[in-house]
Amino acid sequence: MQNEQNERSISVLSKEERSYAPSAAFAKTASVPSKAARAKLSAAAARSPEKFWDAAARELHWFKPWRKTLQWKVPDAKWFVGGKTNLSYNCLDRHLDGPRRNKAALIWESEPGKVRTYTYLQLHREVCLFANALKGLGVKPGDRVAIYMPLVPEAVVAMLACARIGAVHGVVFGGFSAEALRDRLNDAGASVVVTADGGWRKGAILRLKDAVDEAVKGAPTVKAVVVLKHADNEITIDETRDHWWHRLTAKASPVCPPEKLDSEHPLFILYTSGSTGKPKGILHTTGGYMTQTAWTMKHVFDLKETDVFWCTADVGWVTGHSYLAYGPLLNGATAVMYEGAPLTPQPDRFWSMISRHSVSIFYTAPTAIRTFMRLGEEHPAKHDLSSLRLLGTVGEPINPEAWRWYKKHIGGDRCPIVDTWWQTETGAIMISPLPGATAAKPGSATLPLPGIDADVVDMTGKSVPLGSGGYLVVRRPWPSMLRTIWGDAERYRKQYWSQIPGMYFTGDGARKDKDGYLWILGRIDDVLNVSGHRLSTSEIESALVGHPFVAESAVVGRPDELHGQAVVAFVTLKGGKIPSPELKELLREFVAKAIGSIARPAEIRFTDSLPKTRSGKIMRRLLREIAAGGAVRGDVTTLEDFGILAKLQQDEE
Ligand code: WT7
């Protein structure tokens, strides 16, 4: 790790030495109740990971048992080979014969304050109706169905309906632009898009259907669009292609037997950013994904029958897939979902919801915690948060100050915090405390879960000694790992299994402390983490050079107290184009329109030229240092034009 930013964070992080052991009261009822119990579980799983995952898979329903737990030849893994199952059956039907039949599966609240609850029986009915509606549109097993929706129960219904009939869902976050949606529709070859007229965000309506109309113009594989009437905004309907959700389901049958699908049947594609401009379609399959998602949900969150679990992520991200939709439903839990902005109408919206719905487990991102911390503890203090018993975080390293604030002002110093490390690619949690067993250290995701062979290694793949840093890798395949990049097996092999031969390369740097705890230091590739969302620098760059005034651009991240990182774009203009504040604003909007507002640069800096090596490579490290406002240190001997450095620094204001 020569990255100076990483070195700085090492020294900051290691100042926090206090560890927080689980309280005796919490440990007493926890599924893994002590450090020794976890160590025992991990040791057994290390001796035979297959036996461990085999037992986890057996907790679920299989129409036909598997012959072989794992078939592995780098980089291709098959889990539960020969087994037949269905994820929607495991999330729904399996719970209908017992006391969970009429238990709340989903409690949804909209920004304007509407609340709807679905029991397992009701959700099952909706899923069957919609699954038949999809079949009626000609959707067959293996077909791709895009879901571009607000965070409404129907988004989960659509996912489960796809899983039920063996269609592959591709959820595209509703905040993505029409262009980003179009690219994903084309890459996946989607035949159906499920959307809504609009969704709620900060008191306004997000016009999803308009974006779909624009995207589908350039996506010839799309044959049908299903539209949920939700925000009641005016939209245009193309009678030859568009179908109202309520009309389709009104005439559909509520009987839809689940397809008996192969364990390796593709379940979903989810796009994420990599270090090139082209988003990667991460493919997950059925049996392994289901097994690890169910296990981690149950044990990382120490789930009890009476819990009310709230994961604040949107289903457009993997967290929403695994811990809003699938994880809770696989375990027969009650999940809360909220469609809207966290500070609308007031900064206490989340705390009011926790209190009104008696949320007992709350899972959110560090960026949200830092926002709440800034707004002040008077907002949570207004509400009775005593229903909470466990807190979680995910998405980026949490700074100890935010961790302690979360613990005190949200958790009432009573709730343990699980800092869970994982990725879109890993499908489910990989590194995390088990709340009744693992002493937490603020800022550390602690230890690999049982059955997960994660470690920090040097470039040759050798485990680094305690107290040092390196690359975070996973040595052995795990059930919920990605199976490929959709349509690009070669990129899959190269990106994940070749950087350090034979091991899965996460792209994160990490440090192992004296107790073997893992401290994630962030990405080492050209991927930014803004508010817990991965953005690729080159994707933003290619958006910028798509503007007719822009000659060249280089995008880097600058540390940002609130968002983790902020996007800074260095831009050179074409001859004759004059830099101006208006043009900066225009370019920021241009990126937001091309990708989505999450990618809007915090700052645009015009420059006459970019610092390059003699071979013409942009020296991003220098730009990162300049963007961070610090002096340029380290080696600049490969820089082609030294004058440019001084200029870039002068131009700062
Ligand atoms: C990247 C994955 C997995 C759900 C959300 C993000 C960073 C994730 C942590 C954590 C430190 C974390 C990593 C990782 N990350 N969780 N607990 N501590 N960093 O999914 O968009 O695929 O991003 O998020 O850098 O590689 P994603």
CSV table of N, CA and C in Angstrom, one decimal, residues 13 38 300 363 366 393-400 403 417-422 429-435 438-450 452 454 472 508-513 515-522:
chain,number,residue,atom,x,y,z
A,13,LEU,N,-6.9,5.5,12.4
A,13,LEU,CA,-7.7,4.4,12.9
A,13,LEU,C,-7.0,3.8,14.1
A,38,ARG,N,-17.8,-18.7,18.7
A,38,ARG,CA,-17.4,-18.3,17.3
A,38,ARG,C,-16.2,-19.0,16.9
A,300,VAL,N,-25.5,-12.8,11.8
A,300,VAL,CA,-24.9,-11.5,12.0
A,300,VAL,C,-25.8,-10.5,12.6
A,363,TYR,N,-30.1,-1.1,10.2
A,363,TYR,CA,-28.9,-1.3,9.4
A,363,TYR,C,-28.8,-0.2,8.4
A,366,PRO,N,-22.5,4.5,7.0
A,366,PRO,CA,-21.8,5.5,7.7
A,366,PRO,C,-22.1,7.0,7.2
A,393,THR,N,-23.8,-1.3,10.3
A,393,THR,CA,-23.4,-0.4,9.2
A,393,THR,C,-22.8,-1.1,8.1
A,394,VAL,N,-22.8,-0.5,6.9
A,394,VAL,CA,-22.2,-1.1,5.7
A,394,VAL,C,-21.9,0.0,4.7
A,395,GLY,N,-21.0,-0.3,3.8
A,395,GLY,CA,-20.8,0.5,2.6
A,395,GLY,C,-19.4,1.2,2.5
A,396,GLU,N,-18.9,1.5,3.7
A,396,GLU,CA,-17.6,2.2,3.7
A,396,GLU,C,-17.0,2.1,5.1
A,397,PRO,N,-15.7,2.4,5.3
A,397,PRO,CA,-15.2,2.4,6.7
A,397,PRO,C,-16.0,3.4,7.5
A,398,ILE,N,-16.3,3.1,8.7
A,398,ILE,CA,-17.0,4.1,9.6
A,398,ILE,C,-15.9,4.7,10.5
A,399,ASN,N,-15.9,6.0,10.6
A,399,ASN,CA,-14.9,6.6,11.4
A,399,ASN,C,-15.3,6.4,12.9
A,400,PRO,N,-14.4,6.2,13.8
A,400,PRO,CA,-14.7,5.9,15.2
A,400,PRO,C,-15.6,7.0,15.8
A,403,TRP,N,-19.0,6.1,14.8
A,403,TRP,CA,-19.4,4.8,15.5
A,403,TRP,C,-19.9,5.1,16.9
A,417,ILE,N,-23.0,-2.9,17.8
A,417,ILE,CA,-22.9,-2.5,16.4
A,417,ILE,C,-22.2,-3.6,15.6
A,418,VAL,N,-22.8,-4.0,14.5
A,418,VAL,CA,-22.1,-4.9,13.5
A,418,VAL,C,-21.7,-4.1,12.3
A,419,ASP,N,-20.4,-4.0,12.1
A,419,ASP,CA,-19.8,-3.3,11.0
A,419,ASP,C,-19.5,-4.4,9.9
A,420,THR,N,-20.3,-4.4,8.9
A,420,THR,CA,-20.3,-5.6,8.0
A,420,THR,C,-19.6,-5.2,6.7
A,421,TRP,N,-18.6,-5.9,6.4
A,421,TRP,CA,-17.9,-5.7,5.1
A,421,TRP,C,-18.4,-6.7,4.1
A,422,TRP,N,-18.7,-6.2,2.9
A,422,TRP,CA,-19.0,-7.1,1.8
A,422,TRP,C,-19.1,-6.3,0.5
A,429,ILE,N,-22.8,-10.8,3.4
A,429,ILE,CA,-21.8,-10.4,4.4
A,429,ILE,C,-20.6,-11.4,4.5
A,430,MET,N,-19.4,-10.9,4.5
A,430,MET,CA,-18.2,-11.7,4.6
A,430,MET,C,-17.4,-11.5,5.8
A,431,ILE,N,-17.3,-10.3,6.3
A,431,ILE,CA,-16.4,-9.9,7.4
A,431,ILE,C,-17.3,-9.1,8.4
A,432,SER,N,-17.4,-9.6,9.6
A,432,SER,CA,-18.3,-8.9,10.5
A,432,SER,C,-18.2,-9.4,11.9
A,433,PRO,N,-18.5,-8.6,12.9
A,433,PRO,CA,-18.7,-9.1,14.2
A,433,PRO,C,-19.9,-10.0,14.2
A,434,LEU,N,-20.0,-11.0,15.1
A,434,LEU,CA,-21.2,-11.7,15.5
A,434,LEU,C,-21.6,-11.0,16.8
A,435,PRO,N,-22.7,-10.4,16.9
A,435,PRO,CA,-22.9,-9.4,18.0
A,435,PRO,C,-22.9,-10.0,19.4
A,438,THR,N,-18.4,-11.2,19.4
A,438,THR,CA,-17.2,-10.5,19.0
A,438,THR,C,-17.1,-9.1,19.6
A,439,ALA,N,-16.0,-8.9,20.3
A,439,ALA,CA,-15.8,-7.5,20.8
A,439,ALA,C,-15.6,-6.6,19.6
A,440,ALA,N,-16.3,-5.5,19.6
A,440,ALA,CA,-16.2,-4.6,18.5
A,440,ALA,C,-15.1,-3.6,18.7
A,441,LYS,N,-14.4,-3.2,17.6
A,441,LYS,CA,-13.5,-2.0,17.7
A,441,LYS,C,-14.0,-1.0,16.7
A,442,PRO,N,-14.3,0.2,17.2
A,442,PRO,CA,-14.9,1.2,16.2
A,442,PRO,C,-14.0,1.4,15.0
A,443,GLY,N,-14.6,1.1,13.8
A,443,GLY,CA,-13.8,1.3,12.6
A,443,GLY,C,-13.3,0.0,12.0
A,444,SER,N,-13.5,-1.1,12.7
A,444,SER,CA,-13.0,-2.4,12.2
A,444,SER,C,-14.2,-3.3,11.9
A,445,ALA,N,-14.2,-3.9,10.8
A,445,ALA,CA,-15.2,-4.9,10.5
A,445,ALA,C,-14.9,-6.3,11.2
A,446,THR,N,-13.9,-6.3,11.9
A,446,THR,CA,-13.4,-7.4,12.8
A,446,THR,C,-12.9,-8.6,12.0
A,447,LEU,N,-13.7,-9.7,12.0
A,447,LEU,CA,-13.1,-11.0,11.5
A,447,LEU,C,-13.9,-11.6,10.4
A,448,PRO,N,-13.3,-12.4,9.6
A,448,PRO,CA,-14.0,-13.1,8.5
A,448,PRO,C,-15.1,-14.0,9.2
A,449,LEU,N,-16.2,-14.2,8.6
A,449,LEU,CA,-17.3,-15.0,9.2
A,449,LEU,C,-16.8,-16.5,9.0
A,450,PRO,N,-17.4,-17.4,9.8
A,450,PRO,CA,-17.1,-18.8,9.6
A,450,PRO,C,-17.4,-19.2,8.2
A,452,ILE,N,-15.6,-18.4,5.6
A,452,ILE,CA,-15.1,-17.4,4.7
A,452,ILE,C,-13.6,-17.3,4.9
A,454,ALA,N,-11.1,-15.2,4.2
A,454,ALA,CA,-10.6,-13.8,3.8
A,454,ALA,C,-9.3,-13.5,4.5
A,472,LEU,N,-6.9,-7.0,0.4
A,472,LEU,CA,-7.9,-7.9,1.0
A,472,LEU,C,-8.3,-8.9,-0.1
A,508,ASP,N,-9.9,-3.9,-2.4
A,508,ASP,CA,-9.8,-3.1,-1.2
A,508,ASP,C,-8.4,-3.3,-0.5
A,509,GLY,N,-7.9,-2.3,0.1
A,509,GLY,CA,-6.7,-2.4,0.9
A,509,GLY,C,-7.2,-2.6,2.3
A,510,ALA,N,-6.4,-3.3,3.1
A,510,ALA,CA,-6.8,-3.6,4.5
A,510,ALA,C,-5.6,-3.8,5.4
A,511,ARG,N,-5.8,-3.7,6.7
A,511,ARG,CA,-4.7,-3.9,7.6
A,511,ARG,C,-5.2,-4.9,8.7
A,512,LYS,N,-4.3,-5.7,9.1
A,512,LYS,CA,-4.6,-6.7,10.2
A,512,LYS,C,-3.9,-6.2,11.4
A,513,ASP,N,-4.7,-6.0,12.5
A,513,ASP,CA,-4.1,-5.5,13.7
A,513,ASP,C,-3.5,-6.7,14.6
A,515,ASP,N,-4.6,-8.2,17.0
A,515,ASP,CA,-5.5,-9.3,17.3
A,515,ASP,C,-6.1,-10.0,16.1
A,516,GLY,N,-5.5,-9.7,14.9
A,516,GLY,CA,-6.0,-10.3,13.7
A,516,GLY,C,-7.3,-9.6,13.2
A,517,TYR,N,-7.7,-8.5,13.8
A,517,TYR,CA,-8.9,-7.8,13.3
A,517,TYR,C,-8.6,-7.1,12.0
A,518,LEU,N,-9.5,-7.1,11.1
A,518,LEU,CA,-9.3,-6.5,9.8
A,518,LEU,C,-9.9,-5.1,9.8
A,519,TRP,N,-9.1,-4.2,9.3
A,519,TRP,CA,-9.5,-2.7,9.1
A,519,TRP,C,-9.5,-2.4,7.6
A,520,ILE,N,-10.6,-2.2,7.1
A,520,ILE,CA,-10.7,-1.9,5.6
A,520,ILE,C,-10.3,-0.5,5.4
A,521,LEU,N,-9.4,-0.3,4.4
A,521,LEU,CA,-8.8,1.0,4.2
A,521,LEU,C,-9.5,1.7,3.0
A,522,GLY,N,-10.2,1.0,2.2
A,522,GLY,CA,-10.9,1.5,1.0
A,522,GLY,C,-10.3,1.0,-0.2
